[in-house]
mmCIF file with all atom_site columns, C-alpha atoms in Angstrom:
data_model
loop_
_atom_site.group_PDB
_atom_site.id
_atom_site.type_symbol
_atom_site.label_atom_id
_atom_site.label_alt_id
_atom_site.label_comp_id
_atom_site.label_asym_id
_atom_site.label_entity_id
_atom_site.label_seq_id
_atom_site.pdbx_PDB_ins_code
_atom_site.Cartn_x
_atom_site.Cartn_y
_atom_site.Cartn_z
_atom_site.occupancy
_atom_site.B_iso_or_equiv
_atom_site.pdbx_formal_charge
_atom_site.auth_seq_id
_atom_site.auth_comp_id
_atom_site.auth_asym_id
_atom_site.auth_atom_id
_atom_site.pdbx_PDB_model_num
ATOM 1  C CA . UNK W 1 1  ? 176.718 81.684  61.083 1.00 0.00 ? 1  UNK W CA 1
ATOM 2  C CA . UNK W 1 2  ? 180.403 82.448  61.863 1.00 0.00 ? 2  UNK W CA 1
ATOM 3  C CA . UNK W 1 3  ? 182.790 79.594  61.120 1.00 0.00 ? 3  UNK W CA 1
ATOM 4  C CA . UNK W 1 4  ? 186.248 79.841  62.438 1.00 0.00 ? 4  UNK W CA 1
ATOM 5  C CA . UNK W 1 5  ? 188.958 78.164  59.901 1.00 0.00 ? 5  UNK W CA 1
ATOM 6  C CA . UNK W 1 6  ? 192.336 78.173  60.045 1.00 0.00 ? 6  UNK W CA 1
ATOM 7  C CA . UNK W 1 7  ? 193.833 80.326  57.565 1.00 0.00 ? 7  UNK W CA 1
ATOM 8  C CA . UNK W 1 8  ? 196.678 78.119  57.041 1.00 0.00 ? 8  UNK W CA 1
ATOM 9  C CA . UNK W 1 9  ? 194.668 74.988  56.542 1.00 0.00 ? 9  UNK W CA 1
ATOM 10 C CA . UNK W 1 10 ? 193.277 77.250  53.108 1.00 0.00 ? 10 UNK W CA 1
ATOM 11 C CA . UNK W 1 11 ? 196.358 78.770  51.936 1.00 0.00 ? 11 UNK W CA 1
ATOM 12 C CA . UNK W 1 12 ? 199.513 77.161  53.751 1.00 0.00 ? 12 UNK W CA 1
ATOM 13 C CA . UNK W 1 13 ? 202.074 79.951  51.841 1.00 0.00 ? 13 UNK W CA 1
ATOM 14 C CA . UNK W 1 14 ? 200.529 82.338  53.927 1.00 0.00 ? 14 UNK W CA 1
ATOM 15 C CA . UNK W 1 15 ? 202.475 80.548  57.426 1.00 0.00 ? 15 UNK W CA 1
ATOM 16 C CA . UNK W 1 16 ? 204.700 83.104  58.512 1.00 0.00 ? 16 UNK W CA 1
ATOM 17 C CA . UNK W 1 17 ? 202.426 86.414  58.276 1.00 0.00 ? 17 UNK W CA 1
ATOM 18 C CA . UNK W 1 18 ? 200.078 87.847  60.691 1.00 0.00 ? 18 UNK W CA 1
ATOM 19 C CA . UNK W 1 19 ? 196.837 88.576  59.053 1.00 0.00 ? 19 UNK W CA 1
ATOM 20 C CA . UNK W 1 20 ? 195.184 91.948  59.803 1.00 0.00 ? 20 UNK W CA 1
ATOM 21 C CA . UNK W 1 21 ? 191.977 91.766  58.107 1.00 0.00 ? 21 UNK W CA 1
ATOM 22 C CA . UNK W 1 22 ? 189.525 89.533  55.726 1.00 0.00 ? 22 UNK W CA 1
ATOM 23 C CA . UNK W 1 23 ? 187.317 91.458  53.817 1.00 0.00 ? 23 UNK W CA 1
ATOM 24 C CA . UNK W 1 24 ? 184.583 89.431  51.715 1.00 0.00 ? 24 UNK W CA 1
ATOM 25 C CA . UNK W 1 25 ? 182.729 92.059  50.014 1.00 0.00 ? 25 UNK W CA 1
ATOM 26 C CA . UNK W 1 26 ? 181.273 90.594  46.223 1.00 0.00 ? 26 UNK W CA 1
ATOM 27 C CA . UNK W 1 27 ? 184.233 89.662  44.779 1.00 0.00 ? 27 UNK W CA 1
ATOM 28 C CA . UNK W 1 28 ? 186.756 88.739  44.795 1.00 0.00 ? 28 UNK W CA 1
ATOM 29 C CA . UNK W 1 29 ? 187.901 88.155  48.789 1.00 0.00 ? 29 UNK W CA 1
ATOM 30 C CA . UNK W 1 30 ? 190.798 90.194  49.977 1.00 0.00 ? 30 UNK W CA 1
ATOM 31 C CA . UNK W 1 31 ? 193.051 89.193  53.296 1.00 0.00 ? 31 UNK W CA 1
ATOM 32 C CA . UNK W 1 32 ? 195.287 92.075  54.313 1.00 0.00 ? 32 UNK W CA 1
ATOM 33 C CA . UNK W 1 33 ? 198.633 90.181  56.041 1.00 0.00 ? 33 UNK W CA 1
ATOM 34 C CA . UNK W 1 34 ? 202.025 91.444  57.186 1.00 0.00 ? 34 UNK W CA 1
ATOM 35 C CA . UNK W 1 35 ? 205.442 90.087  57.924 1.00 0.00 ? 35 UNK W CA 1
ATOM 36 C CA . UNK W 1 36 ? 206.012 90.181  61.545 1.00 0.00 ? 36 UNK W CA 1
ATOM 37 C CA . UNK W 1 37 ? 208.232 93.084  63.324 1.00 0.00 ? 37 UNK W CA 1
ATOM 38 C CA . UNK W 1 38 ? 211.501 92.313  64.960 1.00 0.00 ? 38 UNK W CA 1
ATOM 39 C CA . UNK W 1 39 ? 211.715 88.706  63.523 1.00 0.00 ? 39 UNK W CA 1
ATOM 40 C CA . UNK W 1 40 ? 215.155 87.853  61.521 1.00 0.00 ? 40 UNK W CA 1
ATOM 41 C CA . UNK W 1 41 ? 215.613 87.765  58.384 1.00 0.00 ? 41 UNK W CA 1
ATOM 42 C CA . UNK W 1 42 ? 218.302 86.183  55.957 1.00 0.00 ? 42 UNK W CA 1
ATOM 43 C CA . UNK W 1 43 ? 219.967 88.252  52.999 1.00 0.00 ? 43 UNK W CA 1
ATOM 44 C CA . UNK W 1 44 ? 219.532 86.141  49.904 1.00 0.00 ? 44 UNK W CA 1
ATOM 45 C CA . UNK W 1 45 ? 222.383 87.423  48.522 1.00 0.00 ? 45 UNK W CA 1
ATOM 46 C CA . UNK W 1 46 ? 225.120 87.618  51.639 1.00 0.00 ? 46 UNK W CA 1
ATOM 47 C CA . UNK W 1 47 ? 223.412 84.939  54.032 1.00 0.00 ? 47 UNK W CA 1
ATOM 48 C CA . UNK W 1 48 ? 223.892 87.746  56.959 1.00 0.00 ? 48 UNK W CA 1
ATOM 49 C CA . UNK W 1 49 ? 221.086 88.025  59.022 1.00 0.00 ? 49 UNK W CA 1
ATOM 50 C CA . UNK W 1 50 ? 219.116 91.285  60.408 1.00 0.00 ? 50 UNK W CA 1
ATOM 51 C CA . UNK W 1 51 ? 216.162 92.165  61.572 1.00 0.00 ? 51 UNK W CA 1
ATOM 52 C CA . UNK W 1 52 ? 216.927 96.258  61.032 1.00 0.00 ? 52 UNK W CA 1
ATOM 53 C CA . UNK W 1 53 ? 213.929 97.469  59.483 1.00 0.00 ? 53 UNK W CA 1
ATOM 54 C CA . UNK W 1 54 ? 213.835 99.793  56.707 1.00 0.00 ? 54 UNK W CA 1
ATOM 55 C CA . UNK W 1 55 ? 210.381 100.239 55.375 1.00 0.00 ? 55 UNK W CA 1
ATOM 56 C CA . UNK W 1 56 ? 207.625 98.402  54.136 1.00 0.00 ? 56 UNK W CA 1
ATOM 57 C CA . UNK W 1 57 ? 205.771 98.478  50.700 1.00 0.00 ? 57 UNK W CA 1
ATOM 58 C CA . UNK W 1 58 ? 202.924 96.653  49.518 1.00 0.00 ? 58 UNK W CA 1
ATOM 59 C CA . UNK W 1 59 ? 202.278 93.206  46.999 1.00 0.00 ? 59 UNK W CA 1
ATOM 60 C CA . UNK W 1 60 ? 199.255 92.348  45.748 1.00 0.00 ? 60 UNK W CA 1
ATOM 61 C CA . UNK W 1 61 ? 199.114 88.313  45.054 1.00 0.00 ? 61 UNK W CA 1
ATOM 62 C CA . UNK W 1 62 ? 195.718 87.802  42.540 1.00 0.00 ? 62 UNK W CA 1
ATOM 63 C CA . UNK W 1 63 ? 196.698 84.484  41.761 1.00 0.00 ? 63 UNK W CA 1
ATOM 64 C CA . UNK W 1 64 ? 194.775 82.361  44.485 1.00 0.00 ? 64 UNK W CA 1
ATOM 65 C CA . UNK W 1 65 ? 191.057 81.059  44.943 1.00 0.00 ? 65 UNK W CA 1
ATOM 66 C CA . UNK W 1 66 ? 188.774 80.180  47.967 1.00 0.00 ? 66 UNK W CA 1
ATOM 67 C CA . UNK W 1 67 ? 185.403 78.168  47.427 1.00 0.00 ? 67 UNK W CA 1
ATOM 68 C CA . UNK W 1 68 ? 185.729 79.297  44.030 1.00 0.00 ? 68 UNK W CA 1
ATOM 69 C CA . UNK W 1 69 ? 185.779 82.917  44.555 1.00 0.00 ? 69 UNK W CA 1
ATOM 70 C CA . UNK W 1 70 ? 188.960 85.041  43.200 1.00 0.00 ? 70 UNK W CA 1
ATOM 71 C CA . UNK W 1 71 ? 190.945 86.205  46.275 1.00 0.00 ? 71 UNK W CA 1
ATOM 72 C CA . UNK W 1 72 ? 193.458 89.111  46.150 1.00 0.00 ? 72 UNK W CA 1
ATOM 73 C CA . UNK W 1 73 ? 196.109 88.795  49.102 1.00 0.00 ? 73 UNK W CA 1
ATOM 74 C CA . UNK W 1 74 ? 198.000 92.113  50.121 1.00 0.00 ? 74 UNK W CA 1
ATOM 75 C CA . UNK W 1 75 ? 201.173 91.256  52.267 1.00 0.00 ? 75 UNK W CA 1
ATOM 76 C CA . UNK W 1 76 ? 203.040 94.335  53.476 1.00 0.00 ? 76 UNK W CA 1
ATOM 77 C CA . UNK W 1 77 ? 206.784 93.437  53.778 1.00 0.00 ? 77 UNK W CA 1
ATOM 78 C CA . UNK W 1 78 ? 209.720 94.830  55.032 1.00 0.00 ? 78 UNK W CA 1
ATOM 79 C CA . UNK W 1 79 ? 212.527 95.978  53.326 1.00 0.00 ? 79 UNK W CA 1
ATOM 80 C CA . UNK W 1 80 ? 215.855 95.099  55.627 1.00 0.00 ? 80 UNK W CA 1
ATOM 81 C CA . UNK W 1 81 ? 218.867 97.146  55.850 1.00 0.00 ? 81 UNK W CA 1
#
C-alpha cells in the first residue's frame, strides 16, 4: 500500500528543496534533496543577491527521525559566486 505524505508535513526544514529520491532500504531512510537552480540567493556576509552558480557539493544531515527509524538527508547545495 502506497501512501502519499507530504514531505513537509514530516520534516518542515526541508521547505525550500526539491527532493529527488526516498530510498527506504533497512535502515536508516535516506531522502536525496537539492536547492533549486536559478532561484536567488542572499550573501550572508554582503546582503547582495545572485543567483550565479558556482558548484554544488554535498551535506549529509544524520540528525533526524521518521516513525522511529534513523533518517540520513543528503541536500546538494550550491555554492554562489
Amino acid at each position: 500500500m502506497a501512501c502519499h505524505v507530504e514531505l513537509t508535513g514530516l520534516l518542515p526544514a526541508l521547505a525550500g528543496v526539491l527532493v529527488d529520491g526516498v530510498e527506504t532500504g533497512p535502515s536508516p531512510v535516506r531522502i536525496m534533496v537539492r536547492t533549486p537552480a536559478g532561484a536567488m540567493a542572499t550573501c550572508p556576509d554582503h546582503g547582495q543577491e545572485s543567483e550565479w552558480e558556482h558548484s554544488r557539493y554535498v551535506r549529509h544531515l544524520a540528525d533526524e527521525a521518521i516513525g522511529g527509524r534513523p533518517a540520513m538527508i543528503d541536500i546538494s547545495v550550491r555554492r554562489l559566486y
